[in-house]
PDB file of C-alpha atoms and ligand atoms in Angstrom:
ATOM      1  CA  MET A  15      69.154   7.312  -9.247  1.00  0.00           C
ATOM      2  CA  GLY A  16      69.332   3.822  -7.835  1.00  0.00           C
ATOM      3  CA  HIS A  17      69.660   0.706  -9.915  1.00  0.00           C
ATOM      4  CA  GLY A  18      67.534  -1.789  -8.097  1.00  0.00           C
ATOM      5  CA  LEU A  19      63.975  -2.916  -8.605  1.00  0.00           C
ATOM      6  CA  GLU A  20      61.501  -0.374  -9.878  1.00  0.00           C
ATOM      7  CA  ILE A  21      58.196   0.094  -8.108  1.00  0.00           C
ATOM      8  CA  ALA A  22      55.535  -1.739 -10.116  1.00  0.00           C
ATOM      9  CA  ASN A  23      52.339  -3.658  -9.544  1.00  0.00           C
ATOM     10  CA  ASN A  24      52.658  -6.462  -6.976  1.00  0.00           C
ATOM     11  CA  ARG A  25      55.906  -5.142  -5.559  1.00  0.00           C
ATOM     12  CA  VAL A  26      56.295  -3.649  -2.117  1.00  0.00           C
ATOM     13  CA  GLY A  27      57.503  -0.080  -1.904  1.00  0.00           C
ATOM     14  CA  ILE A  28      59.004   1.061   1.380  1.00  0.00           C
ATOM     15  CA  ILE A  29      58.892   4.818   1.696  1.00  0.00           C
ATOM     16  CA  ASP A  30      59.493   7.697   4.028  1.00  0.00           C
ATOM     17  CA  TYR A  31      57.119  10.557   3.409  1.00  0.00           C
ATOM     18  CA  ARG A  32      55.965  13.881   4.680  1.00  0.00           C
ATOM     19  CA  LEU A  33      52.579  15.289   3.738  1.00  0.00           C
ATOM     20  CA  THR A  34      51.879  19.006   4.052  1.00  0.00           C
ATOM     21  CA  ASP A  35      49.029  21.287   3.033  1.00  0.00           C
ATOM     22  CA  ALA A  36      49.291  24.431   0.886  1.00  0.00           C
ATOM     23  CA  ASN A  37      50.497  26.390   3.926  1.00  0.00           C
ATOM     24  CA  GLY A  38      53.300  23.960   4.718  1.00  0.00           C
ATOM     25  CA  ARG A  39      51.496  22.561   7.761  1.00  0.00           C
ATOM     26  CA  VAL A  40      52.458  18.911   8.313  1.00  0.00           C
ATOM     27  CA  LEU A  41      49.358  16.692   8.037  1.00  0.00           C
ATOM     28  CA  ASP A  42      51.052  13.329   8.222  1.00  0.00           C
ATOM     29  CA  SER A  43      54.554  11.940   8.245  1.00  0.00           C
ATOM     30  CA  SER A  44      56.415   8.673   8.589  1.00  0.00           C
ATOM     31  CA  ALA A  45      58.964  10.394  10.828  1.00  0.00           C
ATOM     32  CA  GLY A  46      58.993   8.780  14.247  1.00  0.00           C
ATOM     33  CA  ARG A  47      56.808   5.945  12.994  1.00  0.00           C
ATOM     34  CA  GLY A  48      59.313   4.433  10.631  1.00  0.00           C
ATOM     35  CA  ALA A  49      59.125   3.902   6.880  1.00  0.00           C
ATOM     36  CA  MET A  50      55.822   2.703   5.436  1.00  0.00           C
ATOM     37  CA  ALA A  51      55.624  -0.508   3.419  1.00  0.00           C
ATOM     38  CA  TYR A  52      52.765  -0.734   0.919  1.00  0.00           C
ATOM     39  CA  LEU A  53      51.778  -3.127  -1.849  1.00  0.00           C
ATOM     40  CA  HIS A  54      51.804  -1.266  -5.168  1.00  0.00           C
ATOM     41  CA  GLY A  55      48.825  -1.463  -7.517  1.00  0.00           C
ATOM     42  CA  HIS A  56      46.258  -2.441  -4.901  1.00  0.00           C
ATOM     43  CA  GLY A  57      44.851   0.948  -3.979  1.00  0.00           C
ATOM     44  CA  ASN A  58      46.452   0.877  -0.532  1.00  0.00           C
ATOM     45  CA  VAL A  59      47.638   4.458  -0.921  1.00  0.00           C
ATOM     46  CA  ILE A  60      45.794   7.342  -2.612  1.00  0.00           C
ATOM     47  CA  PRO A  61      45.847   7.219  -6.446  1.00  0.00           C
ATOM     48  CA  GLY A  62      48.041  10.324  -6.875  1.00  0.00           C
ATOM     49  CA  LEU A  63      50.740   8.932  -4.599  1.00  0.00           C
ATOM     50  CA  GLU A  64      50.602   5.501  -6.214  1.00  0.00           C
ATOM     51  CA  LYS A  65      50.938   7.054  -9.696  1.00  0.00           C
ATOM     52  CA  GLY A  66      53.879   9.185  -8.579  1.00  0.00           C
ATOM     53  CA  LEU A  67      55.686   6.182  -7.110  1.00  0.00           C
ATOM     54  CA  GLU A  68      55.362   4.031 -10.259  1.00  0.00           C
ATOM     55  CA  GLY A  69      58.803   3.226 -11.656  1.00  0.00           C
ATOM     56  CA  LYS A  70      60.746   4.766  -8.768  1.00  0.00           C
ATOM     57  CA  GLN A  71      63.691   2.974  -7.159  1.00  0.00           C
ATOM     58  CA  ALA A  72      65.418   2.847  -3.793  1.00  0.00           C
ATOM     59  CA  GLY A  73      67.233   6.137  -3.229  1.00  0.00           C
ATOM     60  CA  ASP A  74      64.826   8.234  -5.315  1.00  0.00           C
ATOM     61  CA  ARG A  75      63.585  11.330  -3.555  1.00  0.00           C
ATOM     62  CA  PHE A  76      60.906  13.570  -5.022  1.00  0.00           C
ATOM     63  CA  LYS A  77      58.086  15.985  -4.395  1.00  0.00           C
ATOM     64  CA  LEU A  78      54.547  15.365  -5.513  1.00  0.00           C
ATOM     65  CA  VAL A  79      51.519  17.644  -5.672  1.00  0.00           C
ATOM     66  CA  VAL A  80      48.256  15.698  -5.580  1.00  0.00           C
ATOM     67  CA  ALA A  81      44.920  17.311  -6.494  1.00  0.00           C
ATOM     68  CA  PRO A  82      41.843  16.322  -4.440  1.00  0.00           C
ATOM     69  CA  ALA A  83      40.515  14.140  -7.281  1.00  0.00           C
ATOM     70  CA  ASP A  84      43.669  11.965  -7.011  1.00  0.00           C
ATOM     71  CA  GLY A  85      43.744  12.280  -3.237  1.00  0.00           C
ATOM     72  CA  TYR A  86      40.812  11.970  -0.863  1.00  0.00           C
ATOM     73  CA  GLY A  87      38.208  13.356  -3.242  1.00  0.00           C
ATOM     74  CA  GLU A  88      36.340  16.615  -3.387  1.00  0.00           C
ATOM     75  CA  LYS A  89      34.612  17.781  -0.259  1.00  0.00           C
ATOM     76  CA  THR A  90      30.955  16.753  -0.498  1.00  0.00           C
ATOM     77  CA  GLY A  91      28.059  16.366   1.879  1.00  0.00           C
ATOM     78  CA  PRO A  92      26.654  18.689   4.515  1.00  0.00           C
ATOM     79  CA  GLY A  93      29.868  19.110   6.524  1.00  0.00           C
ATOM     80  CA  PRO A  94      30.466  18.155  10.156  1.00  0.00           C
ATOM     81  CA  GLN A  95      27.357  17.256  12.180  1.00  0.00           C
ATOM     82  CA  GLU A  96      27.151  16.912  15.941  1.00  0.00           C
ATOM     83  CA  VAL A  97      26.072  13.464  17.112  1.00  0.00           C
ATOM     84  CA  PRO A  98      25.122  12.600  20.712  1.00  0.00           C
ATOM     85  CA  LYS A  99      27.767  10.415  22.367  1.00  0.00           C
ATOM     86  CA  GLU A 100      25.129   7.798  23.240  1.00  0.00           C
ATOM     87  CA  ALA A 101      24.481   7.245  19.529  1.00  0.00           C
ATOM     88  CA  PHE A 102      27.942   5.732  18.961  1.00  0.00           C
ATOM     89  CA  PRO A 103      28.510   1.978  19.089  1.00  0.00           C
ATOM     90  CA  ALA A 104      30.463   1.000  22.208  1.00  0.00           C
ATOM     91  CA  ASN A 105      33.466  -0.186  20.176  1.00  0.00           C
ATOM     92  CA  VAL A 106      34.089   3.184  18.495  1.00  0.00           C
ATOM     93  CA  ARG A 107      36.844   5.206  20.096  1.00  0.00           C
ATOM     94  CA  LEU A 108      35.725   8.818  20.131  1.00  0.00           C
ATOM     95  CA  THR A 109      38.973  10.330  18.900  1.00  0.00           C
ATOM     96  CA  LYS A 110      39.414  12.941  16.196  1.00  0.00           C
ATOM     97  CA  GLY A 111      40.469  11.316  12.921  1.00  0.00           C
ATOM     98  CA  ASN A 112      38.909   7.911  13.649  1.00  0.00           C
ATOM     99  CA  ARG A 113      36.676   6.391  11.012  1.00  0.00           C
ATOM    100  CA  PHE A 114      33.825   3.988  11.526  1.00  0.00           C
ATOM    101  CA  GLU A 115      30.839   2.558   9.671  1.00  0.00           C
ATOM    102  CA  ALA A 116      27.263   3.415  10.438  1.00  0.00           C
ATOM    103  CA  GLU A 117      23.939   2.633   8.843  1.00  0.00           C
ATOM    104  CA  GLY A 118      22.418   5.474   6.842  1.00  0.00           C
ATOM    105  CA  SER A 119      18.703   6.299   6.797  1.00  0.00           C
ATOM    106  CA  ASP A 120      18.372   4.193   3.606  1.00  0.00           C
ATOM    107  CA  GLY A 121      19.866   1.179   5.382  1.00  0.00           C
ATOM    108  CA  LYS A 122      23.129   1.426   3.429  1.00  0.00           C
ATOM    109  CA  LYS A 123      26.505   1.447   5.188  1.00  0.00           C
ATOM    110  CA  VAL A 124      28.183   4.839   5.323  1.00  0.00           C
ATOM    111  CA  VAL A 125      31.718   5.659   6.413  1.00  0.00           C
ATOM    112  CA  LEU A 126      31.920   8.484   8.926  1.00  0.00           C
ATOM    113  CA  TRP A 127      34.932  10.387  10.201  1.00  0.00           C
ATOM    114  CA  ILE A 128      35.164  11.950  13.619  1.00  0.00           C
ATOM    115  CA  THR A 129      36.234  15.505  12.894  1.00  0.00           C
ATOM    116  CA  LYS A 130      36.045  17.129  16.318  1.00  0.00           C
ATOM    117  CA  VAL A 131      35.770  16.045  19.956  1.00  0.00           C
ATOM    118  CA  GLU A 132      35.350  18.883  22.399  1.00  0.00           C
ATOM    119  CA  ALA A 133      34.019  19.068  25.946  1.00  0.00           C
ATOM    120  CA  GLY A 134      32.264  15.725  25.621  1.00  0.00           C
ATOM    121  CA  ARG A 135      30.630  16.647  22.317  1.00  0.00           C
ATOM    122  CA  VAL A 136      31.374  14.823  19.061  1.00  0.00           C
ATOM    123  CA  TRP A 137      31.140  15.903  15.420  1.00  0.00           C
ATOM    124  CA  VAL A 138      31.232  13.553  12.437  1.00  0.00           C
ATOM    125  CA  ASP A 139      31.487  14.046   8.675  1.00  0.00           C
ATOM    126  CA  THR A 140      30.915  11.791   5.687  1.00  0.00           C
ATOM    127  CA  ALA A 141      33.884  13.422   3.925  1.00  0.00           C
ATOM    128  CA  HIS A 142      37.456  12.320   4.669  1.00  0.00           C
ATOM    129  CA  PRO A 143      39.247  14.963   6.779  1.00  0.00           C
ATOM    130  CA  LEU A 144      41.606  15.598   3.847  1.00  0.00           C
ATOM    131  CA  ALA A 145      38.872  15.743   1.179  1.00  0.00           C
ATOM    132  CA  GLY A 146      39.050  18.880  -0.941  1.00  0.00           C
ATOM    133  CA  LYS A 147      42.681  19.499  -0.010  1.00  0.00           C
ATOM    134  CA  THR A 148      45.609  19.637  -2.410  1.00  0.00           C
ATOM    135  CA  LEU A 149      48.314  17.447  -0.911  1.00  0.00           C
ATOM    136  CA  TYR A 150      52.050  18.143  -1.004  1.00  0.00           C
ATOM    137  CA  PHE A 151      54.198  15.058  -0.571  1.00  0.00           C
ATOM    138  CA  ASP A 152      57.907  14.806   0.010  1.00  0.00           C
ATOM    139  CA  VAL A 153      58.800  11.180  -0.618  1.00  0.00           C
ATOM    140  CA  GLU A 154      61.939   9.083  -0.326  1.00  0.00           C
ATOM    141  CA  VAL A 155      61.997   5.497  -1.532  1.00  0.00           C
ATOM    142  CA  LYS A 156      63.961   3.397   0.955  1.00  0.00           C
ATOM    143  CA  GLU A 157      63.560  -0.012  -0.605  1.00  0.00           C
ATOM    144  CA  VAL A 158      61.657  -1.933  -3.261  1.00  0.00           C
ATOM    145  CA  ARG A 159      61.114  -5.676  -3.005  1.00  0.00           C
ATOM    146  CA  GLU A 160      58.952  -8.374  -4.511  1.00  0.00           C
ATOM    147  CA  ALA A 161      55.799  -9.128  -2.560  1.00  0.00           C
ATOM    148  CA  ASN A 162      55.533 -12.616  -1.119  1.00  0.00           C
ATOM    149  CA  ARG A 163      52.618 -14.910  -1.917  1.00  0.00           C
ATOM    150  CA  GLU A 164      50.829 -14.201   1.305  1.00  0.00           C
ATOM    151  CA  GLU A 165      50.965 -10.454   0.744  1.00  0.00           C
ATOM    152  CA  LEU A 166      49.508 -10.878  -2.737  1.00  0.00           C
ATOM    153  CA  GLU A 167      46.703 -13.038  -1.336  1.00  0.00           C
ATOM    154  CA  HIS A 168      45.922 -10.477   1.351  1.00  0.00           C
ATOM    155  CA  GLY A 169      46.262  -7.501  -0.971  1.00  0.00           C
ATOM    156  CA  HIS A 170      48.551  -5.564   1.369  1.00  0.00           C
ATOM    157  CA  ALA A 171      52.155  -5.446   2.521  1.00  0.00           C
ATOM    158  CA  HIS A 172      53.296  -7.149   5.699  1.00  0.00           C
ATOM    159  CA  GLY A 173      55.830  -4.560   6.772  1.00  0.00           C
ATOM    160  CA  MET A 174      59.479  -4.055   5.930  1.00  0.00           C
ATOM    161  CA  HIS A 175      60.349  -7.715   5.606  1.00  0.00           C
ATOM    162  CA  GLY A 176      57.012  -9.310   4.791  1.00  0.00           C
ATOM    163  CA  ALA A 177      56.547 -10.884   8.204  1.00  0.00           C
ATOM    164  CA  HIS A 178      53.057 -12.093   8.981  1.00  0.00           C
ATOM    165  CA  HIS A 179      50.870  -9.757  11.016  1.00  0.00           C
TER     166      HIS A 179
HETATM  167 ZN1   ZN B  18      47.755  -9.644   5.598  1.00  0.00          ZN
END
């Protein structure tokens, strides 16, 4: 165990992580991208991960199993639907995993995820791609620091050293 700052609300946690599904398939990882800095207590990471990180210190390494309810939610809605390419706003990049906002039939904004792009055809879903999945995290805390004033105003971390974006 380390003996530095503990992760708590309004502090920045800097973590390396690997996320796998129940079959050990890697869904996401900080490897190659560098450690991720996030502002604790502001909902910038999924609730299950935020809860698991509470009180941890630099040097702590642990595994975490997160149920869908504490992750990206249960899978709801009709499932992936094909949408004609012409229906997308010009500024939306048609890449699997991208999210964008659209207007629903009731005029309300809905968030849609692109779940499949194949041979010029595009499928979207209202559910997050990881909804309904139990998530297996392997986490290592690299550093914990106080957030600066600007980060607190913005509600998110500004990277490893708090530099402005
Ligand atoms: Zn900012």
